[in-house]
Amino acid sequence: MSRSIKPAENYKEKARTAATKKATMGEDIDLTSYTRSAEEHPYQKDPSKLPRVTKNQMLSAGIMLDDPTQRTGTFIQIDNTPIHSSVKQDGVEVMPVSEAMKKYDWLGDYYWKAVPVDTDKYTASVELGQNDGYFIRTQPGTKTDFPVQACLYLSKAKLAQNVHNIIIAEENSELHIITGCTTSLGNEPGMHLGVSEFYIKKGAKITFTMIHSWNPEFAVRPRTAAIIEDNGLFLSNYVLMKPVKSLQMNPIARCNGENATARFNSILVALPESNMDVGSRVFLNGKGARTEIISRAITTGGHITARGYIEGNAPEVKGHLECRGLILDNRGTIHAIPELKGTLAGIDLYHEAAIGKIAEEEVEYLMARGLTRDEATATIVRGFLHVDIEGLPPMLNQELQRAVKVSEQDFM
Amino acid sequence: MLEIKNLSVAVEGKEILHNVNLTVNTGETHVLFGPNGSGKTTLLMTIMGFPKYRVTKGTIAFKGTDITHASVDERARLGIGLSFQRPPVVRGVKTRDMVFAALKEKDKPEMVDTLAKDTNLEEFLDRDINYGFSGGEIKRSELMQLLAQRPDLVLLDEPESGVDLENIALIGRLINELLEKGSKIRVRSSMGLIITHTGHILDYVHARNGYIMLDGSISCMGDPHEILAEIKEKGYEECARCVFRSARYVT
């Protein structure tokens, strides 16, 4: 195995061969209509000194800068420049991935190892146009007291932000991350391309809560994969309740170790003109591996494709896939595509999918307790979006619910 | 006072209730008997105001206000409360949220936990409402919500069905609490209208009047214990024959 990052040149070559390769899903985005260059931003030692408007925008994506006591570390990148990285706990590392590449020659063992560089033109663009990203790692046995927060922020119109993130939880460590991706651009176009590679070592745990807050002209193509070893846990929560022009992602978790577990929860709200194609794929390759994929999709006029794919390739694996959709406006569509594949006997996979409208019987039940029709409907929608997330620390759960609640105001 | 006059009700175009007359005075509890499909639940659902139950004739007045065409929530806020026989599961909406939504005294949120304790449902507060509840748990959960709502008119649809013997006394006590049976009759502001199949609830709740409903009409009125004894002895078939002879027909 390579012990150096030098083979990156080979990746560049490979990337060039995929530079025009269309993705298998989602509409094709013309990358030539975006620029890769943006001016540098100054380093901010104290991110609470960022302009109020910037901080508020970041807060809408779960990034808290005024009260750092609730965070173990912080990483902020604006356009192509990491403007801040800090960490308060021993055994936890937070830094720009470019810095980590200089610091650790072994990073080549992780670089493009979970996500192939030639997956499609978007992964190729990230390699060719690389604009940094974050590196977060917990040392063996370390457990983060509070989540690490990471913000990827776009302020330049027509910029395609190409970031590459590497996240490693060493053996028996526990790492909680909240990441917010957002923009200050009101209604101007932009593009976010983010490759994230997660490595969860034996007995380790990563919870990754990602909140996206874009605008109606944004195109977004995250490319994520996680590799989970024996008794490891990867818990991914994704929230998108703000408008987006086009978003497509289909992260992969490879449960390679015995009893490795992956859980995906997605909360999607498509406003009119929004287009989102969001899935999760889990490969249960280790004996006794487990997964649960849960998505809640609401459309108020936009289009959602909610995918899920579980493949059972080892004995005693279990998987459950649940897609539920609610159509609140006739202009909207939801297309649920749950898929299961088993390759041997003794596996246990099942799925459930349902798309519908709010049941009148439920509205009337709440009205019989004195709620108005509007109050009853809002309560039911709020309940629909509420997912009990097993394994998420209470504080992060509260923050997630708060983010959902704040966004509810936009469509209810 | 609840005053129902000449009420006819259709469901999906079919008339279910015909010319029903019924008055429940403040402080009184009345009981409805009748075979399955006779229209008892339809009457309660109509009083609560569910749009599926369409009033084709007659009026419903409550506390002197004509509520024949009022919405469900307006009636709830006016002081009518219903214990559902088969309430829907509402995923993601916690029992705690439902009790709080119903709570009359919103400035006392701690009441939610007190009521859960009283109804032996503390462990259910953070579960989705009605999800995986047994028959008896649903009954207690409905009564818990009504105790939060404190309605002046309590509509109970078979409150004892599916309840094990251990809990029937608890259910009886909760209903009495709802109906303020501990208070002197002259200060009682609550009224009750209870559907019962078995009559078990009469061991716990003092009811003034009983009615038998047959084919969408109220056919008998009298002491609920006497009516129950008669039903037990002769069955509803004899009631039907009795009605046919018009011996005790009540309009």
XYZ file of C-alpha atoms in Angstrom:
663
model
C 0.000 0.000 0.000
C 1.197 3.479 -0.779
C 2.677 5.453 2.117
C 2.764 8.733 0.308
C 0.384 11.233 -1.178
C 2.543 11.530 -4.294
C 0.449 9.142 -6.357
C -2.032 12.020 -6.410
C -0.629 12.728 -9.826
C -2.037 9.402 -10.918
C -5.392 10.501 -9.557
C -5.191 13.633 -11.659
C -4.632 11.524 -14.720
C -7.516 9.247 -13.829
C -9.679 12.274 -13.112
C -8.941 13.744 -16.512
C -10.295 10.583 -18.145
C -13.562 11.075 -16.234
C -13.783 14.844 -16.710
C -16.827 14.606 -18.955
C -18.291 11.383 -17.543
C -21.962 11.918 -16.732
C -23.295 10.704 -13.414
C -25.612 7.708 -13.501
C -28.299 9.681 -11.689
C -29.579 13.238 -11.614
C -29.631 15.835 -14.333
C -26.321 16.589 -16.007
C -24.795 19.877 -14.877
C -22.634 21.852 -17.284
C -19.514 22.461 -15.232
C -18.114 24.904 -17.772
C -20.727 27.453 -16.742
C -19.048 27.673 -13.320
C -15.706 29.086 -12.332
C -13.217 27.340 -10.068
C -11.321 30.371 -8.950
C -12.210 32.691 -6.138
C -10.309 35.275 -4.190
C -8.592 34.214 -0.987
C -10.265 35.046 2.309
C -8.260 36.061 5.375
C -7.768 33.614 8.221
C -10.083 34.273 11.182
C -8.591 33.324 14.502
C -11.837 34.094 16.267
C -14.758 33.111 14.034
C -17.249 34.836 16.346
C -15.871 38.060 14.792
C -17.265 37.142 11.380
C -19.998 39.530 10.158
C -23.353 38.991 11.839
C -25.071 38.218 8.530
C -22.524 35.482 7.770
C -22.870 33.982 11.227
C -26.661 33.962 10.943
C -26.455 32.194 7.616
C -24.109 29.620 9.117
C -26.403 29.219 12.106
C -29.223 28.276 9.714
C -27.070 25.275 8.838
C -26.346 24.387 12.483
C -22.983 26.152 12.829
C -22.683 28.004 16.143
C -19.880 30.536 16.339
C -20.964 32.788 19.193
C -20.916 30.074 21.833
C -17.968 27.747 21.188
C -18.424 25.946 24.547
C -20.753 23.432 22.907
C -18.236 22.430 20.241
C -15.085 20.343 20.417
C -13.680 21.871 17.262
C -14.544 24.107 14.349
C -13.613 24.199 10.688
C -14.830 26.888 8.309
C -14.129 27.182 4.631
C -15.398 30.135 2.603
C -15.277 29.541 -1.144
C -11.851 27.981 -1.703
C -10.159 29.144 1.499
C -10.198 27.415 4.868
C -10.541 30.494 7.082
C -10.542 28.814 10.453
C -9.762 25.524 12.096
C -9.454 24.884 15.792
C -9.835 22.095 18.278
C -10.103 22.026 22.048
C -9.740 18.391 22.945
C -6.659 16.203 23.017
C -6.864 13.263 20.695
C -9.039 15.110 18.205
C -7.644 16.691 15.047
C -9.381 19.280 12.871
C -7.506 20.915 9.990
C -7.660 21.683 6.277
C -7.097 18.528 4.288
C -4.193 20.260 2.481
C -2.433 20.675 5.817
C -3.138 17.056 6.788
C -1.611 15.914 3.503
C 1.600 17.731 4.367
C 1.564 16.457 7.926
C 0.784 12.776 7.333
C 2.401 10.881 4.529
C 0.066 7.963 5.291
C -2.949 9.953 4.156
C -2.494 8.358 0.757
C -3.987 5.219 2.314
C -7.274 7.059 2.633
C -7.204 9.470 -0.260
C -9.755 8.424 -2.928
C -9.889 4.998 -1.319
C -13.600 5.038 -0.411
C -14.844 7.146 -3.319
C -13.230 6.337 -6.708
C -11.854 9.488 -8.307
C -13.309 8.554 -11.678
C -16.857 7.948 -10.391
C -18.138 10.793 -12.534
C -17.268 14.273 -13.735
C -18.032 15.714 -10.291
C -15.474 13.566 -8.458
C -13.059 14.307 -11.299
C -13.713 18.027 -10.879
C -12.951 17.805 -7.155
C -9.549 16.234 -7.916
C -8.726 18.570 -10.780
C -10.008 21.763 -9.225
C -9.290 20.866 -5.651
C -10.167 23.652 -3.246
C -9.211 21.988 0.012
C -11.788 20.601 2.493
C -11.495 19.290 6.018
C -9.639 16.527 7.805
C -11.137 15.358 11.085
C -9.727 12.500 13.106
C -10.091 11.007 16.555
C -7.168 9.099 18.065
C -7.787 5.557 19.356
C -10.078 5.504 22.365
C -10.864 9.236 22.230
C -14.479 10.276 22.556
C -15.468 13.807 21.596
C -17.116 15.689 24.461
C -19.075 17.868 22.061
C -19.508 17.688 18.297
C -16.945 19.018 15.896
C -18.573 21.496 13.534
C -17.565 22.062 9.937
C -18.950 24.705 7.617
C -18.550 24.887 3.860
C -19.708 28.275 2.721
C -20.067 29.860 -0.685
C -19.986 33.606 -1.195
C -18.928 33.984 -4.832
C -21.550 33.723 -7.553
C -21.008 31.037 -10.201
C -18.265 29.391 -8.189
C -18.054 25.616 -8.199
C -16.669 24.776 -4.765
C -14.622 21.560 -4.973
C -13.918 20.149 -1.541
C -12.440 16.856 -0.437
C -13.009 15.811 3.174
C -11.417 12.917 5.002
C -12.786 11.762 8.328
C -11.182 9.019 10.379
C -12.305 7.531 13.679
C -9.483 5.371 14.943
C -10.187 2.194 16.935
C -12.694 2.494 19.779
C -13.029 6.238 19.353
C -16.209 8.238 19.088
C -16.589 11.244 16.837
C -19.641 13.454 16.479
C -19.723 15.908 13.616
C -22.242 18.514 12.631
C -21.651 19.981 9.233
C -23.437 22.874 7.632
C -23.189 23.729 3.965
C -24.663 27.030 2.954
C -24.320 30.199 0.916
C -24.659 33.926 1.245
C -25.822 34.164 -2.366
C -29.494 35.103 -2.271
C -30.632 33.997 -5.697
C -27.419 33.725 -7.661
C -26.177 30.432 -9.026
C -23.413 28.401 -7.494
C -22.299 24.838 -7.215
C -21.082 22.698 -4.354
C -19.109 19.558 -5.095
C -18.074 17.731 -1.959
C -16.278 14.424 -1.681
C -16.340 12.959 1.822
C -14.525 9.775 2.755
C -15.217 8.245 6.154
C -13.141 5.540 7.822
C -14.593 3.951 10.925
C -12.114 1.619 12.522
C -12.797 -1.323 14.837
C -15.222 -0.459 17.625
C -15.352 3.191 16.560
C -18.386 5.367 16.042
C -19.065 8.388 13.873
C -22.273 10.374 13.892
C -22.442 12.821 11.028
C -25.277 15.322 10.927
C -25.348 17.379 7.771
C -27.628 20.340 7.269
C -27.838 21.943 3.852
C -29.216 25.414 3.285
C -28.869 26.567 -0.344
C -30.825 28.823 -2.676
C -33.165 28.209 -5.647
C -30.290 28.526 -8.153
C -27.854 26.085 -6.581
C -26.596 22.788 -7.950
C -25.187 20.357 -5.409
C -23.408 17.041 -5.964
C -21.994 15.498 -2.782
C -20.102 12.219 -3.189
C -19.780 10.323 0.064
C -18.637 6.885 1.125
C -17.891 5.246 4.460
C -15.923 2.117 5.242
C -16.839 0.511 8.541
C -14.756 -2.110 10.306
C -15.663 -4.673 13.003
C -18.247 -3.392 15.504
C -18.011 0.097 14.000
C -20.986 2.413 13.654
C -21.667 5.090 11.078
C -24.729 7.203 11.682
C -25.541 9.765 9.035
C -28.332 12.313 9.284
C -29.155 14.617 6.436
C -31.516 17.577 6.465
C -32.478 19.638 3.436
C -35.524 21.820 3.866
C -34.456 24.917 1.932
C -34.818 25.486 -1.813
C -32.228 24.007 -4.169
C -32.247 23.919 -7.942
C -30.720 20.501 -8.328
C -29.310 18.154 -5.729
C -28.241 14.583 -6.305
C -26.424 12.316 -3.909
C -26.357 8.646 -3.131
C -23.834 8.012 -0.349
C -22.440 4.528 0.214
C -21.663 2.722 3.447
C -19.614 -0.452 3.230
C -20.111 -2.461 6.401
C -17.032 -4.609 5.854
C -16.397 -5.626 9.441
C -18.249 -8.106 11.601
C -21.283 -6.481 13.230
C -20.553 -3.185 11.488
C -23.573 -0.896 11.479
C -24.674 1.946 9.227
C -27.749 4.092 9.707
C -28.975 6.797 7.382
C -31.749 9.246 8.184
C -32.817 11.835 5.633
C -35.304 14.632 6.040
C -36.154 16.256 2.734
C -38.549 19.056 1.929
C -38.879 20.089 -1.708
C -40.297 23.537 -2.239
C -41.639 24.503 -5.689
C -38.882 24.404 -8.353
C -36.634 22.279 -6.138
C -35.289 19.058 -7.550
C -33.688 16.480 -5.319
C -32.540 12.949 -5.874
C -31.309 11.558 -2.572
C -30.507 7.977 -1.719
C -28.376 5.844 0.544
C -26.638 2.597 -0.312
C -25.392 0.084 2.206
C -23.354 -3.015 1.460
C -23.517 -5.512 4.306
C -20.268 -7.364 3.712
C -19.345 -8.446 7.242
C -21.010 -11.187 9.248
C -23.812 -9.813 11.400
C -23.631 -6.343 9.817
C -26.720 -4.200 10.180
C -28.313 -1.204 8.606
C -31.334 1.004 8.741
C -32.165 3.578 6.084
C -35.006 5.935 6.884
C -36.175 8.825 4.764
C -38.966 11.316 5.188
C -39.815 13.345 2.123
C -42.304 16.187 1.849
C -43.044 18.112 -1.275
C -44.808 21.438 -1.399
C -44.381 21.577 -5.164
C -40.893 20.251 -5.944
C -39.666 16.873 -7.077
C -38.034 14.271 -4.879
C -36.556 10.937 -5.772
C -35.938 9.011 -2.552
C -33.718 6.013 -3.105
C -32.484 3.296 -0.861
C -30.383 0.263 -1.598
C -29.293 -2.507 0.739
C -27.179 -5.412 -0.360
C -26.657 -8.392 1.915
C -23.455 -10.273 1.149
C -22.617 -11.974 4.449
C -24.287 -14.319 6.930
C -26.667 -13.041 9.592
C -26.922 -9.523 8.206
C -30.020 -7.448 8.764
C -31.323 -4.427 6.921
C -34.392 -2.265 7.044
C -35.305 0.413 4.553
C -38.151 2.847 5.074
C -39.182 5.613 2.672
C -42.184 7.722 3.556
C -43.425 10.587 1.454
C -46.045 13.259 1.926
C -47.385 15.320 -0.966
C -48.781 18.633 0.218
C -49.239 20.248 -3.198
C -50.421 18.803 -6.488
C -47.475 20.308 -8.356
C -45.045 18.106 -6.437
C -43.933 14.559 -7.073
C -42.206 11.943 -4.956
C -40.636 8.875 -6.474
C -39.576 6.293 -3.888
C -37.181 3.622 -5.120
C -36.387 1.126 -2.374
C -34.159 -1.728 -3.459
C -32.902 -4.845 -1.732
C -30.416 -7.384 -2.971
C -29.404 -10.577 -1.236
C -26.598 -12.815 -2.385
C -26.793 -15.658 0.133
C -29.139 -17.549 2.431
C -29.790 -16.505 6.021
C -29.964 -12.763 5.499
C -32.819 -10.594 6.663
C -33.663 -7.514 4.589
C -36.970 -5.728 4.283
C -38.348 -2.424 3.147
C -41.458 -0.340 3.412
C -42.397 2.626 1.287
C -45.458 4.806 1.423
C -46.447 8.018 -0.309
C -49.622 9.816 0.484
C -51.334 12.901 1.701
C -52.201 13.826 5.266
C -54.980 11.532 6.456
C -58.173 13.484 7.106
C -58.944 11.138 9.986
C -55.738 12.236 11.733
C -56.504 15.932 11.218
C -59.993 15.481 12.645
C -58.622 13.552 15.617
C -56.463 16.521 16.566
C -59.271 18.966 15.843
C -61.465 17.054 18.287
C -58.960 18.112 20.942
C -59.492 21.756 20.046
C -56.759 22.431 17.466
C -57.753 24.370 14.359
C -57.366 22.646 11.008
C -54.116 24.541 10.329
C -52.706 23.742 13.759
C -53.642 20.082 13.384
C -52.023 19.875 9.932
C -48.833 21.539 11.169
C -48.645 19.160 14.133
C -48.978 16.150 11.842
C -46.347 17.434 9.402
C -44.001 18.144 12.288
C -44.602 14.620 13.547
C -43.942 13.209 10.095
C -40.560 14.912 10.001
C -39.681 13.754 13.491
C -37.401 10.771 13.303
C -36.268 9.111 16.507
C -32.573 8.742 15.867
C -31.015 5.969 17.849
C -27.430 6.593 18.857
C -27.436 10.356 18.366
C -26.410 12.254 21.526
C -29.383 14.152 23.027
C -27.745 17.520 22.382
C -27.288 16.808 18.680
C -30.781 15.431 18.494
C -32.111 18.669 19.967
C -30.091 20.701 17.480
C -31.373 18.609 14.631
C -34.956 19.070 15.786
C -34.306 22.789 16.162
C -32.978 23.003 12.590
C -36.067 21.177 11.361
C -38.328 23.474 13.367
C -36.699 26.649 12.050
C -37.085 25.470 8.465
C -40.705 24.479 8.984
C -41.623 28.139 8.990
C -40.699 28.334 5.308
C -43.328 25.916 4.146
C -46.065 25.747 6.748
C -77.511 21.397 28.150
C -77.373 19.307 24.987
C -80.534 19.404 22.974
C -81.009 17.272 19.875
C -84.192 17.809 17.912
C -85.580 15.742 15.017
C -82.063 14.818 13.931
C -81.539 12.800 10.756
C -78.025 11.981 9.601
C -76.667 10.446 6.407
C -73.296 8.821 5.849
C -72.094 8.567 2.253
C -75.605 9.241 1.011
C -77.309 6.673 3.212
C -79.529 7.846 6.062
C -78.389 6.238 9.291
C -80.158 8.263 11.973
C -83.841 9.068 11.691
C -85.551 11.772 13.647
C -83.577 11.463 16.874
C -84.621 13.507 19.891
C -82.459 13.629 22.990
C -81.832 16.054 25.807
C -79.026 15.846 28.347
C -79.305 18.397 31.110
C -76.318 19.913 32.819
C -74.946 17.537 35.448
C -76.603 14.448 33.981
C -75.118 11.327 32.423
C -77.082 9.291 29.912
C -76.332 5.885 28.461
C -76.938 4.540 24.949
C -77.569 0.841 24.367
C -78.211 -0.877 21.083
C -77.020 -3.620 18.787
C -74.063 -3.191 16.439
C -74.870 -0.960 13.508
C -77.856 0.670 15.165
C -76.389 4.155 14.902
C -74.960 4.819 18.371
C -71.481 5.751 17.180
C -73.013 7.795 14.349
C -74.906 9.839 16.922
C -71.744 10.545 18.952
C -69.699 11.374 15.853
C -72.459 13.716 14.669
C -72.568 15.501 18.004
C -68.769 15.947 17.754
C -69.256 17.304 14.226
C -67.256 15.064 11.878
C -68.033 16.136 8.286
C -68.533 12.539 7.148
C -71.743 12.519 9.234
C -74.063 14.863 7.341
C -77.048 16.317 9.121
C -79.985 16.169 6.703
C -82.640 17.360 9.127
C -82.989 18.706 12.629
C -80.724 20.605 14.993
C -78.134 20.144 17.700
C -77.856 22.832 20.347
C -75.244 22.980 23.079
C -75.257 25.501 25.924
C -77.977 27.337 24.034
C -75.935 27.670 20.826
C -76.970 25.988 17.595
C -73.922 23.911 16.672
C -75.548 21.857 13.904
C -73.053 23.176 11.371
C -70.110 24.095 13.613
C -66.705 22.517 12.889
C -65.142 19.826 15.076
C -62.637 22.194 16.665
C -65.290 24.815 17.355
C -67.310 22.201 19.217
C -64.222 21.039 21.108
C -63.504 24.587 22.177
C -67.127 25.048 23.165
C -66.705 22.151 25.601
C -67.505 18.897 23.822
C -65.033 16.049 24.154
C -65.067 12.582 22.598
C -63.282 9.406 23.564
C -62.645 7.656 20.262
C -63.375 3.990 19.975
C -60.670 3.438 17.358
C -58.476 6.524 17.240
C -55.933 6.749 14.424
C -52.200 6.299 14.917
C -50.439 9.580 14.151
C -46.794 8.760 13.513
C -44.303 11.168 14.989
C -46.915 12.912 17.126
C -46.155 11.946 20.693
C -48.795 11.150 23.294
C -47.337 14.033 25.288
C -48.062 16.411 22.375
C -51.653 15.212 22.161
C -52.284 15.647 25.887
C -50.732 19.094 25.776
C -52.772 20.009 22.680
C -55.905 19.021 24.567
C -54.851 20.690 27.839
C -57.311 23.355 28.890
C -54.925 24.995 31.305
C -51.971 25.641 28.991
C -50.173 27.518 31.753
C -49.855 24.254 33.675
C -47.813 21.990 31.381
C -46.814 19.873 34.387
C -50.412 18.595 34.313
C -49.424 16.356 31.399
C -47.165 14.255 33.616
C -49.673 14.250 36.467
C -52.427 12.980 34.192
C -50.141 10.300 32.760
C -49.455 9.143 36.302
C -53.165 9.124 37.144
C -53.945 7.016 34.090
C -50.935 4.751 34.515
C -49.527 5.843 31.153
C -46.271 7.503 32.133
C -44.262 5.264 29.826
C -46.469 6.144 26.889
C -45.951 9.915 26.886
C -42.960 9.804 24.565
C -44.390 7.206 22.242
C -46.257 7.963 19.029
C -49.915 8.390 19.853
C -51.843 5.096 19.672
C -48.930 3.314 17.985
C -48.837 -0.235 19.269
C -51.286 0.582 22.103
C -53.481 -2.260 23.349
C -57.263 -1.781 23.485
C -57.129 -0.919 27.169
C -54.208 1.482 26.718
C -56.143 3.316 24.023
C -59.100 3.736 26.390
C -56.895 5.132 29.124
C -55.062 7.376 26.684
C -58.366 8.767 25.402
C -59.520 9.437 28.958
C -56.167 11.066 29.759
C -56.665 13.468 26.849
C -60.224 14.210 27.940
C -59.054 14.855 31.511
C -56.667 17.421 30.025
C -59.410 18.896 27.867
C -61.978 19.018 30.678
C -65.030 19.090 28.399
C -68.481 19.985 29.706
C -70.042 17.283 27.559
C -68.198 13.978 27.620
C -68.965 11.556 24.791
C -67.672 8.048 25.483
C -67.848 5.274 22.925
C -67.631 1.915 24.683
C -65.089 3.030 27.284
C -64.891 -0.431 28.839
C -64.373 -2.548 25.723
C -60.989 -4.247 25.584
C -60.205 -3.238 29.165
C -59.082 -6.018 31.474
C -60.715 -6.471 34.865
C -57.723 -4.971 36.617
C -58.192 -1.680 34.828
C -61.960 -1.448 34.647
C -62.141 0.134 38.107
C -59.494 2.647 37.052
C -61.508 3.480 33.936
C -64.641 3.884 36.078
C -62.809 6.194 38.458
C -61.425 8.299 35.599
C -64.854 8.639 34.023
C -66.330 9.684 37.328
C -63.607 12.266 37.648
C -64.435 13.549 34.174
C -68.110 13.712 35.027
C -67.369 15.374 38.362
C -69.337 12.685 40.136
C -67.560 13.618 43.333
C -69.304 16.980 43.275
C -72.825 17.688 44.388
C -75.262 17.546 41.510
C -76.198 21.201 41.714
C -72.618 22.362 41.167
C -71.814 19.849 38.437
C -71.331 21.454 35.068
C -70.474 18.289 33.169
C -72.709 16.045 31.154
C -72.073 12.607 29.778
C -73.361 10.468 26.950
C -71.934 6.960 27.042
C -72.269 4.080 24.623
C -72.004 0.726 26.314
C -72.462 -2.813 25.090
C -71.845 -4.699 28.263
C -73.187 -2.247 30.797
C -70.158 -2.919 33.053
C -69.565 0.769 33.248
C -72.888 1.210 35.084
C -71.242 -0.427 38.105
C -68.961 2.576 38.327
C -70.859 5.485 36.800
C -74.203 6.686 37.996
C -76.312 7.365 34.919
C -79.680 9.028 35.014
C -81.214 7.844 31.771
C -80.735 4.979 29.388
C -81.815 4.705 25.773
C -82.011 1.876 23.311
C -81.124 2.682 19.759
C -82.515 0.492 17.009
C -82.114 1.061 13.285
C -81.095 4.673 13.728
C -83.891 5.696 16.081
C -84.139 5.978 19.832
C -86.781 3.458 20.746
C -86.770 3.249 24.530
C -85.935 5.531 27.397
C -85.817 4.640 31.050
C -83.699 3.694 34.011
C -80.426 2.381 32.565
C -80.207 -0.536 35.010
C -83.730 -1.666 34.157
C -83.069 -1.380 30.449
C -79.846 -3.341 30.813
C -81.630 -6.079 32.790
C -84.252 -6.317 30.087
C -81.698 -6.495 27.280
C -79.808 -9.204 29.170
C -82.984 -11.179 29.684
C -84.692 -10.789 26.347
C -82.092 -9.496 23.922
C -82.446 -6.724 21.352
C -84.784 -8.842 19.249
C -87.478 -8.462 21.867
C -86.754 -4.716 21.917
C -87.426 -4.636 18.199
C -90.717 -6.451 18.641
C -91.605 -4.096 21.466
C -90.900 -1.123 19.259
C -92.940 -2.687 16.513
C -95.879 -2.828 18.897
C -95.137 0.826 19.668
C -95.748 0.098 23.313
C -92.988 2.315 24.661
C -92.018 4.269 21.619
C -90.410 7.515 22.458
C -90.133 10.388 20.048
